Each structure stands twice: as structure tokens, then as C-alpha cells.
XYZ file of C-alpha atoms in Angstrom:
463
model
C 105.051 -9.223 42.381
C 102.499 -11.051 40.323
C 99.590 -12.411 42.705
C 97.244 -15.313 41.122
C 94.660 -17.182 42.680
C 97.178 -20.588 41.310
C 100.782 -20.378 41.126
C 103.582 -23.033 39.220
C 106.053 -23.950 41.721
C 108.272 -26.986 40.981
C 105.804 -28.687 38.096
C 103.343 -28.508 40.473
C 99.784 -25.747 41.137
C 99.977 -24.098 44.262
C 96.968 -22.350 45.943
C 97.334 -18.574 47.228
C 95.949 -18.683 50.461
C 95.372 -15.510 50.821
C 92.859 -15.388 47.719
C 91.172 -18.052 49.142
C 90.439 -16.597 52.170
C 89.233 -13.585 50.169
C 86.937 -15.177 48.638
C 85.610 -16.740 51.509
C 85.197 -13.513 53.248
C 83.161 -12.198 49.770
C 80.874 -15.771 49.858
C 80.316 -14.900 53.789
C 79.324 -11.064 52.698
C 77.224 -12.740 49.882
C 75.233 -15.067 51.986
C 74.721 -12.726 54.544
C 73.282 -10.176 52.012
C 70.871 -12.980 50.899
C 70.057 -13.310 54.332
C 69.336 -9.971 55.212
C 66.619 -9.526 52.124
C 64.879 -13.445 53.213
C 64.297 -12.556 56.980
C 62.863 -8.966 55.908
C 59.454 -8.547 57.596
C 58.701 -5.084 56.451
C 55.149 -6.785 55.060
C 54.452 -8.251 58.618
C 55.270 -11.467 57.299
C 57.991 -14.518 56.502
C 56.907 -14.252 53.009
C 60.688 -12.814 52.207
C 61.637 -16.250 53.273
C 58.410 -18.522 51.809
C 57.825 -16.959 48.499
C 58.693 -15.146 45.471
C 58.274 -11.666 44.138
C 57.566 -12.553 40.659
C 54.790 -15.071 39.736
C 57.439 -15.864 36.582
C 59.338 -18.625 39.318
C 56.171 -20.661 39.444
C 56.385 -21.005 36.076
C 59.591 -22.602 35.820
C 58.342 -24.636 39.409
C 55.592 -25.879 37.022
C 57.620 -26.979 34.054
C 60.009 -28.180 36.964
C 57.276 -30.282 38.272
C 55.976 -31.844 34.777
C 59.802 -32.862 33.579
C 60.293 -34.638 37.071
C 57.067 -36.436 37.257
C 56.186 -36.547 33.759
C 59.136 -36.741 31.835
C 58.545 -33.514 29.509
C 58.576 -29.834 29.354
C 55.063 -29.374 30.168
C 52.900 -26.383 31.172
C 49.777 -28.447 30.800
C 50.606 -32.011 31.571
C 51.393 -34.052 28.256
C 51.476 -30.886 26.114
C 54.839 -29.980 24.984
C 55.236 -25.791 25.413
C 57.884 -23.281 25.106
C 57.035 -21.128 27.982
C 60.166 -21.256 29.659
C 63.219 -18.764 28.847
C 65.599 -21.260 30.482
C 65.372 -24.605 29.510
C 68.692 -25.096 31.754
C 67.538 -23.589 35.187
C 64.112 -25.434 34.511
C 66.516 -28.611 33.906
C 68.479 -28.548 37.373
C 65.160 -27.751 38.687
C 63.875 -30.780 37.955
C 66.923 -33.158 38.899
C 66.855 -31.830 42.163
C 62.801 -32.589 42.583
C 62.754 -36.236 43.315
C 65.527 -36.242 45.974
C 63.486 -32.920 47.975
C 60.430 -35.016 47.574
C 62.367 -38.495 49.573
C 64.300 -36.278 52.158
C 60.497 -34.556 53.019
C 61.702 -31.064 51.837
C 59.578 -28.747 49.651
C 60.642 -28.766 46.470
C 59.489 -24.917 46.453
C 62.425 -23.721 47.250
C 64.859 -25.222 45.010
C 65.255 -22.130 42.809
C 65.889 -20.192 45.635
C 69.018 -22.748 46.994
C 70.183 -22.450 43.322
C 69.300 -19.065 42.478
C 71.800 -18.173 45.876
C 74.360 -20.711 44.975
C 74.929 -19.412 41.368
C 75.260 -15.447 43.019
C 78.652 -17.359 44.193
C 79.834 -18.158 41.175
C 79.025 -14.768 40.197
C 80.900 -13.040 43.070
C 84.054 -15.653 42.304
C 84.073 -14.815 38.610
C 84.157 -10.964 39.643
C 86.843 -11.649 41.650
C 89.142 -13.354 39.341
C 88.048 -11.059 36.366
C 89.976 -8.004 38.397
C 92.680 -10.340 39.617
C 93.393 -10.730 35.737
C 92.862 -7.006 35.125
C 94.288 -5.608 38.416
C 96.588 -7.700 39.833
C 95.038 -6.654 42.770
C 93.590 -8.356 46.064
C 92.489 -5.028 47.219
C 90.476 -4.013 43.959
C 89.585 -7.500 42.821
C 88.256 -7.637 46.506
C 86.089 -4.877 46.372
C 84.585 -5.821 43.075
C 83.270 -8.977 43.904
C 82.156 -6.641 47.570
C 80.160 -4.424 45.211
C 78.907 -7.305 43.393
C 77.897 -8.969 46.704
C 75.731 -6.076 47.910
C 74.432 -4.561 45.249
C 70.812 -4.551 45.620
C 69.439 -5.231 42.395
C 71.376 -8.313 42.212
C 70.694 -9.432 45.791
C 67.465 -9.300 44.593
C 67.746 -11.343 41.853
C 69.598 -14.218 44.050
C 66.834 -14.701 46.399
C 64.295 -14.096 43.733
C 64.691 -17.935 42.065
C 65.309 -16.691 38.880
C 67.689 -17.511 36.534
C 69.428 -14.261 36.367
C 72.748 -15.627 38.460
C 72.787 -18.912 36.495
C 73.237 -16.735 33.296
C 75.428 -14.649 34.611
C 78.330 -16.929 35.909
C 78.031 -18.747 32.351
C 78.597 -15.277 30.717
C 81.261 -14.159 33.398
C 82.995 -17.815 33.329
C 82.914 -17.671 29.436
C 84.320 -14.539 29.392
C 87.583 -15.080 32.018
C 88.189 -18.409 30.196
C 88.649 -16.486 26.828
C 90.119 -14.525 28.160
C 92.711 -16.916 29.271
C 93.051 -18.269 25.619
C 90.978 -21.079 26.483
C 87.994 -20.263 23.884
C 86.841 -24.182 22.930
C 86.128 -24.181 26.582
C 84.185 -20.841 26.447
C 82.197 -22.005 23.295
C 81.036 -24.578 25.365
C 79.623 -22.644 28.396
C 78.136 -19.659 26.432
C 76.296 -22.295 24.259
C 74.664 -23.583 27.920
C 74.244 -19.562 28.412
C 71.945 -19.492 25.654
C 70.006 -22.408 27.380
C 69.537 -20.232 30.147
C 68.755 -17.326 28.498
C 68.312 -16.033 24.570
C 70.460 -12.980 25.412
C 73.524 -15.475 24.850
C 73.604 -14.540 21.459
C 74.380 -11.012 22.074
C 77.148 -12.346 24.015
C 78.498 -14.620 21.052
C 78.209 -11.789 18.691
C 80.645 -9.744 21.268
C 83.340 -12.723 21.049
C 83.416 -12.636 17.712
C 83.523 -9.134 17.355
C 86.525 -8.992 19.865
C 88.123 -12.041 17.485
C 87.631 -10.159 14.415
C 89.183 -6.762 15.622
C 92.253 -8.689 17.415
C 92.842 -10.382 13.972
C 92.989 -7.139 12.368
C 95.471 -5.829 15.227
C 97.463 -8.616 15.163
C 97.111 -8.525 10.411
C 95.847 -11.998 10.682
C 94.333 -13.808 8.082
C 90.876 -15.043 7.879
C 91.782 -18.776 7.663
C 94.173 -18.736 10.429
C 91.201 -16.564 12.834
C 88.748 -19.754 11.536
C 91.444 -21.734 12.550
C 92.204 -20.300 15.758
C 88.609 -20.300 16.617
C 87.236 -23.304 14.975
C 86.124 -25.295 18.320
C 84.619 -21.713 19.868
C 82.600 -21.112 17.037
C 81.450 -24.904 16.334
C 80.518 -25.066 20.145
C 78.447 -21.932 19.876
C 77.018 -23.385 16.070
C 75.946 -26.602 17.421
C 74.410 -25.447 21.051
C 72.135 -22.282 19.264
C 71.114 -24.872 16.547
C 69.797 -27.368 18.978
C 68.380 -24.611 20.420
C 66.222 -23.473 17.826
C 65.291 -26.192 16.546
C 64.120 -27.508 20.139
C 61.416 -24.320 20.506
C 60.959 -24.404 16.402
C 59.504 -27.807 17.166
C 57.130 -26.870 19.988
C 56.176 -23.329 18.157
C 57.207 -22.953 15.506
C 59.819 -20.432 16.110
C 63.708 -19.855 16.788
C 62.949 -18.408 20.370
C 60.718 -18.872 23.138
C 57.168 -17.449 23.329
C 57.821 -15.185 25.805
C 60.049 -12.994 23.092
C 57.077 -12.675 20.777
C 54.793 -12.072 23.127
C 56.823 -9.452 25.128
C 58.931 -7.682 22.263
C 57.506 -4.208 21.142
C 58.228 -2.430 17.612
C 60.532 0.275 17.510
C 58.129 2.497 16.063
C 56.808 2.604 19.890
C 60.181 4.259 21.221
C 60.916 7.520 21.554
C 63.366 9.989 22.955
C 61.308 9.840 26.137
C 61.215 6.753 26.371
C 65.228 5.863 26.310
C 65.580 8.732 28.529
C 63.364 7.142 31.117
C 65.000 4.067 30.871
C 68.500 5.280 31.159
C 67.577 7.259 34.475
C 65.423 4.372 35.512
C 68.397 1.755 35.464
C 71.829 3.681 35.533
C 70.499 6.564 37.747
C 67.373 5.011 39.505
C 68.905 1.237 40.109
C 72.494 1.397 40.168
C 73.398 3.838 43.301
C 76.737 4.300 42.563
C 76.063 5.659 39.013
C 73.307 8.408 40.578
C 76.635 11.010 41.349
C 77.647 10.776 38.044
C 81.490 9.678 39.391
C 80.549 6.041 39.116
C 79.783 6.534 35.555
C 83.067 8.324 34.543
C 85.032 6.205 36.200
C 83.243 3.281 34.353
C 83.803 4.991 30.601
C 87.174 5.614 31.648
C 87.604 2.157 32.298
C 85.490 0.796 29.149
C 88.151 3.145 27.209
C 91.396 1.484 28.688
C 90.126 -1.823 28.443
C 88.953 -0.878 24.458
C 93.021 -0.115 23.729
C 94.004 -3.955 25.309
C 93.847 -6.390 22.693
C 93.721 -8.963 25.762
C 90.515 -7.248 27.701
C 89.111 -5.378 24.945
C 86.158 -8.865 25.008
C 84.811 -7.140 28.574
C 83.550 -3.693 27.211
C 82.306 -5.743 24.103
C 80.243 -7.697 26.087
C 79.028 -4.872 28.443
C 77.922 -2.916 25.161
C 76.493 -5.316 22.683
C 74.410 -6.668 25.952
C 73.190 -2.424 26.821
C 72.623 -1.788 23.127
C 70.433 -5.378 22.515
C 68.337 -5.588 25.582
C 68.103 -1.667 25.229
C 66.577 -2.012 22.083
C 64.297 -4.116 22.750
C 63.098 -2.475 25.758
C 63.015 1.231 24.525
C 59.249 0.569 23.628
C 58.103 -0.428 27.069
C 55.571 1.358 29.185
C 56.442 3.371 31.971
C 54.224 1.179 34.074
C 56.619 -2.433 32.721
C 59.644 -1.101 34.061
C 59.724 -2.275 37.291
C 58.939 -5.493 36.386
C 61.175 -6.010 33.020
C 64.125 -4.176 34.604
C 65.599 -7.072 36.064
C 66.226 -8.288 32.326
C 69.057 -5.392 32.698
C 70.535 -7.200 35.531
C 73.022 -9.367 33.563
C 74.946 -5.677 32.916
C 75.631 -5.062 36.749
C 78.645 -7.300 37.521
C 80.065 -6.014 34.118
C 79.335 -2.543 35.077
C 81.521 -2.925 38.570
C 83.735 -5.017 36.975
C 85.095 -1.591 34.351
C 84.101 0.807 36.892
C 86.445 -0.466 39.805
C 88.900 -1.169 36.829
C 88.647 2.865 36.105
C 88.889 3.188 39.966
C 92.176 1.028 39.723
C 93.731 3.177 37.035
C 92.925 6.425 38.817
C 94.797 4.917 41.432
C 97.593 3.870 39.233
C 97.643 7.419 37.909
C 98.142 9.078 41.474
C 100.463 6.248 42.595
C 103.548 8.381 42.774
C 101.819 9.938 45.901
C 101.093 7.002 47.528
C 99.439 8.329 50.623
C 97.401 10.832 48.633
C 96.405 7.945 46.242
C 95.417 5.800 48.961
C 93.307 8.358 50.310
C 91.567 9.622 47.393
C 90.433 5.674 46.633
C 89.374 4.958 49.770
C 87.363 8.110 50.140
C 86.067 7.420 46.765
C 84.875 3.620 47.377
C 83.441 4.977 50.782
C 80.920 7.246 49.354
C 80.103 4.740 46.935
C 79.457 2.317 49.334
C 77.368 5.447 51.356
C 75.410 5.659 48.362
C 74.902 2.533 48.023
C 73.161 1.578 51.131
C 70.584 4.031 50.701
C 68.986 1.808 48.448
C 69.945 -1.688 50.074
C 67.163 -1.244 52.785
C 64.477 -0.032 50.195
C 65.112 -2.815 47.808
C 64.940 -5.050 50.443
C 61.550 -4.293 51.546
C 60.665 -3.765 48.449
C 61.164 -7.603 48.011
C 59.366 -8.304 51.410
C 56.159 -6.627 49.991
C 56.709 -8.529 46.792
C 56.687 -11.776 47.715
C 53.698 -10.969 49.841
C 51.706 -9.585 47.046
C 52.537 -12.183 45.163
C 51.119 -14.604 47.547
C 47.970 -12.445 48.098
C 47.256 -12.066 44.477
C 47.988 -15.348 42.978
C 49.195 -18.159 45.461
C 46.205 -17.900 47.240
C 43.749 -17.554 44.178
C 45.799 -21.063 43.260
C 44.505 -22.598 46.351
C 41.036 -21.567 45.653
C 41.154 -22.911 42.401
C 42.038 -26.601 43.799
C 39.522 -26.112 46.446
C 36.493 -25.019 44.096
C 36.573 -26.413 40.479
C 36.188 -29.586 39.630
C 39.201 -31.381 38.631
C 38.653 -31.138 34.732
C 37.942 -27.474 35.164
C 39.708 -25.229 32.451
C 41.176 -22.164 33.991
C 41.944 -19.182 32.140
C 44.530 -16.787 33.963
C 46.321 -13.562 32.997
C 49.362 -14.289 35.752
C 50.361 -18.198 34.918
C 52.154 -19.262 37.247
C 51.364 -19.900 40.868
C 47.612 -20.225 39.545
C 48.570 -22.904 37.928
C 51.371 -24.466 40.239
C 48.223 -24.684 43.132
C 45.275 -25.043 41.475
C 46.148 -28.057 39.150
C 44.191 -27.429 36.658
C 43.779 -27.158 32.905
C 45.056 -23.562 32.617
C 45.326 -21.463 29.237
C 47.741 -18.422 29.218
C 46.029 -15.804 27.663
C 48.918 -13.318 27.150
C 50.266 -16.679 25.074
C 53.675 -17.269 27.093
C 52.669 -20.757 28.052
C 50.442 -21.386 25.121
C 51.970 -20.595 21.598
C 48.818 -21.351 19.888
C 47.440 -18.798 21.308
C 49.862 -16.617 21.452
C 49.923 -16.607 17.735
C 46.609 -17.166 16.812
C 46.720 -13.437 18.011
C 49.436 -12.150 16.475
C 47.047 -13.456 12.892
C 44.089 -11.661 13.971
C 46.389 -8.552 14.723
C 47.461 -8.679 11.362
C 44.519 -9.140 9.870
């Protein structure tokens, strides 16, 4: 029997109750994860619960702060920059500012509320994405379970980042094309691209899945263009805007921070993709480290490949590895840590095939029910073992972030509005709780929140 979150009966939707409650239980295990990292103490401190582990969420606090009370996206008030990745996040920011500000809250901790909320969306969207492929309550269950724990990505949630807002949009972009609904998708991967410039990996999935399903299905160009015409205006109109928003400001199609953070590939090497494939699928991902995870997840990815209807999932999952591997196959040893989390968009996708490869196994062994049953629940057990191995690391690990963070740069922010004379210029490597305390007249010398700079290098570089 076919089991949907909606069902027709009599003209009319009706509402399975029991994937409701589901997915209440998964939004309780989600919160409660959250939870678990913010009251961490391992640094002797409530800085899990104050702060941030990355000095990049003052940044968007400060553009935040400047579109509120200033009207623009500002890093120095008045000055138009493209410092920001995500316009978007930086946007609900900032509508969310003035109403903390007359209810006496700190407007600090908005990207945190939303940051959490989004990881919802995420967990729902995982959820429904195996309903569709499973049928499932049990597997679509423990998908958006995995999702809900997974370290990395708890991480990420409390972290006030945009990583969860970009996420859903992908995830909810994907399940509505995947429900023939692809105007609809057009529109919310065009605000994924607002959120973050790895969108248009994403686009260049859906149309990759459109062109192959036109060839399965011998259809002609002009019908596809028809077919498709509102998807790929959507997507046309929201990535124009968007360049020529940041070509305005700098001059270029992206934001600063890809110039000033993208390597040549003449810097990679064997080494170097090595490193980075045992940092993040061995080293991150826990359930990938015994190797099972990762079979079961290519036998998935090769199912899904042979369904016309699914075949967008593995697209997505491998245009978004082979783009933001790329890009990253330069990188010091010493950046990974910090530029890993740009590989957290690929986690949900990676449970998502790997629990479908779990589900087929299952499928496979079905005519021994009891041993099937077994075998699966052994399986997900270890993975779960393996998995909280790293929950408690990763969650002190953000403990001692946020407290570094607020030793390092918070603090020296403080000092700066305490010592310098208000028409002080400051010049700061880190730029964003500097800047978000002290107040000041602060250039970016690394360039991501001052293009001029920024490429006033790049000229003497090439000179």
C-alpha cells in the first residue's frame, strides 16, 4: 500500500498522521541535537551558546546591521560591497533586526534562530525525498535521523551560517522537480543562488537530468524548451540579477570572496585530492570511514542513475562533489578545517542515496524477511555506533570554537571601540567581529569586504 505524507480521498487532501508524527519525532531529535552542541562547556564556558565558531557570521551580522539601519549592503557604512556570499541569509537577517531591537532581544543571535530553523526544513525535505524514493516510513525515517545527527551538519545549524538555508532551497528544488513541478523549482534554485554561488552547479545538474530524459524519452529539442520554458526563464532571470547586482559593486559576476579564495589548478596535485577525499568522506562523514557506507551509497547513486524519475538526485550529488572539488583541490592542508564546511551541502544528498542503497539491499533480501530485517537493522546500528564517535568530538570542537573566536577577535573588537578614536581606520586580517564591535572604519586586507583592494592585488600580482 502506497503511503504519502497527503492522500486524495473524496476531492479532498488528507493528512497521514502517522508521517506527521514522524516528522515531529525527527524536528524533536533535531532540536535536541542543536541543543546538545549550544550547552557544550568543554571550553569552561557558555560560549557554545553566546557565540560563533567562525568570525565569517559577523560578517553577515555587519552587513545585517548596515541594511537595517542604513538601508544598504554595507561593510563600511554608505559604501556599497560585495562581501557577502548570501545576499538572501544577509536579507532575512536584516528584516528580523528592527523587531529584536523593540522586543529588547540581541539581534546577535538571529542567525543562529534561523540557521536552526532552516536544519528543519532540511530534515523535512530528507524525509519526503525517501518517502518518494522508498515508500517507506521506516527508511525515509531514518534518513532524515541521520540527517538530524550528523555532526558536521549539526554544526553548521548552530554555527549561523547559511549552509541550511541553501540546503532546503536545493533539497526543496529538487523534490518539487521531481514531482513535475519544475516552474516552481526554477523559482527556488534561483533564491539558492542568492544564498550561495554553488546554485549554478545545481542548475547545470537539472538541465543535465532534462537533457538525458529527453533523449530517453526521443524528445525533441523544441518540445524539452517547451516543457521547461518557465524552469529555465526562472533560473535566467534570478542568475542575471544576480550578476549584474555584484558586477555593479565589483565589477564581477560573483562575490569577492570567490576571487579572493579560489586557487589555480596548477596548485593541485594527487596529494592533494587524496587528502581531501580522506579528509571529508573518511575523516568527516563517520559512516563512510568502514567503507560499507560508501558502497551502499554507489550502489544507490547507480539505481537511482537507471530511473528516468530520480536520476536528478545523483546529478546533483555529483556535479556539486566534482565543482566544489575542483575548486578546493588546491587548498592547503592547514585551510581544510576551515573551508570544509563548503562540502557540507553534499551530506543530506549523501544519506539521502546511501539509505536508498540500504533500502534496496533490503528489497533484495526481502524474500527472507526476518533475515532482511536483521541484516538492516544491524547495519544502521553500527552506523549509528560509528557515528557517535564523532558527535561528542565535533561538539567540543564547536565549544572551543566559539571560544577562540571570542578570545581572538570579539574581544580585540571591544578594544578597538574602547581605544581609537571614532574616525580611526582599522586594518584587520579576520573582518568580522573586529568590525561588528569596534565600529570603526575597517579595510579587509585579504579583499573579501573590500573589492578594491582585493583587486588592486590581483594587478600587482600580475604585473
Amino acid at each position: 500500500m502506497k503511503d504519502h505524507t497527503a492522500e486524495r480521498e473524496d476531492g479532498k487532501w488528507k493528512v497521514n498522521k502517522k508521517n506527521i508524527l514522524l516528522i515531529v519525532v525527527l524536528l524533536a531529535i533535531n532540536l535536541l541535537s542543536a541543543v546538545f552542541f549550544l550547552t557544550d562547556a568543554s571550553s569552561g564556558t557558555n560560549s557554545a551558546w553566546t557565540d560563533y565558531p567562525l568570525d565569517d557570521t559577523w560578517i553577515h551580522l555587519v552587513y545585517a546591521r548596515n541594511l537595517a539601519e542604513h538601508g544598504g549592503m554595507y561593510y563600511n557604512e554608505g559604501e556599497w560591497e560585495a562581501g557577502t556570499t548570501s545576499p538572501l541569509f544577509v536579507l532575512l537577517i536584516a528584516t528580523f533586526w528592527k523587531p529584536f531591537l523593540l522586543l529588547k532581544m540581541e539581534p546577535i543571535f538571529i542567525p543562529k534562530i534561523l540557521s536552526i530553523l532552516f536544519s528543519f526544513a532540511t530534515v523535512i525535505l530528507t524525509f519526503l525525498l525517501l518517502q518518494k524514493l522508498t515508500n517507506s516510513n521506516f527508511f525515509s525515517f531514518v534518513g532524515g535521523a541521520f540527517v538530524a545527527v550528523d555532526p558536521q551538519l549539526i554544526f553548521s545549524k548552530v554555527s549561523g551560517m547559511e549552509v541550511h538555508l541553501f540546503i532546503s532551497l536545493m533539497l526543496l528544488a529538487t523534490y518539487l522537480f521531481i514531482n513535475e513541478k519544475s516552474s516552481w523549482a526554477g523559482f527556488f534554485l534561483g533564491l539558492a543562488l542568492w544564498t550561495r554561488p554553488e546554485a549554478y552547479l545545481v542548475m547545470l545538474a537539472v538541465v543535465a537530468a532534462i537533457i538525458i530524459n529527453a533523449f530517453r524519452n526521443r524528445q525533441g529539442l523544441l518540445e524539452m524548451l517547451k516543457e521547461y520554458r518557465y524552469f529555465l526563464l526562472n533560473c535566467l532571470l534570478f542568475a542575471a540579477v544576480y550578476s549584474f547586482y555584484f558586477f555593479l559593486i565589483n565589477g564581477k559576476i560573483l562575490p569577492n570572496t570567490f576571487y579572493a579564495k579560489s586557487t589555480l589548478l596548477s596548485g593541485a596535485s594527487f596529494y592533494n585530492f587524496v587528502y581531501l577525499f580522506k579528509g571529508f568522506f573518511l575523516g568527516q562523514l563517520p559512516y563512510f570511514f568502514t567503507g560499507i557506507g560508501f558502497l551502499l551509497l554507489l550502489y544507490g547513486a547507480y539505481a537511482l542513475f537507471q530511473k528516468k524519475e530520480f536520476i536528478l538526485i545523483p546529478l546533483v550529488l555529483l556535479s556539486l562533489t566534482f565543482g566544489i572539488t575542483l575548486t578546493t583541490i588546491a587548498w592547503k592542508k592547514a585551510w581544510f578545517f576551515y573551508l570544509s564546511r563548503y562540502f557540507h551541502p553534499l551530506i543530506p544528498l549523501l544519506l539521502i542515496v546511501m539509505v536508498y542503497g540500504i533500502y534496496l539491499f533490503y528489497q533484495a533480501l526481502l524474500p527472507r524477511k526476518v533475515l532482511a530485517l536483521s541484516i538492516v537493522i544491524l547495519l544502521m546500528s553500527s552506523l549509528f555506533i560509528f557515528l557517535t564517535f564523532s558527535f561528542q568530538q565535533q561538539s567540543a570542537t564547536y565549544s572551543w570554537n566559539t571560544f577562540n573566536i571570542r578570545e581572538m577577535q570579539v574581544h580585540l573588537g571591544e578594544w578597538v571601540k574602547e581605544n581609537t578614536p571614532q574616525n580611526a581606520t582599522i586594518y584587520v586580517n579576520d573582518a568580522g567581529a573586529i568590525k561588528y564591535f569596534g565600529e570603526r572604519y575597517t579595510i579587509d586586507i585579504v579583499g573579501l569586504n573590500n573589492h578594491q583592494w582585493l583587486f588592486a592585488k590581483e594587478v600587482e600580482q600580475i604585473e
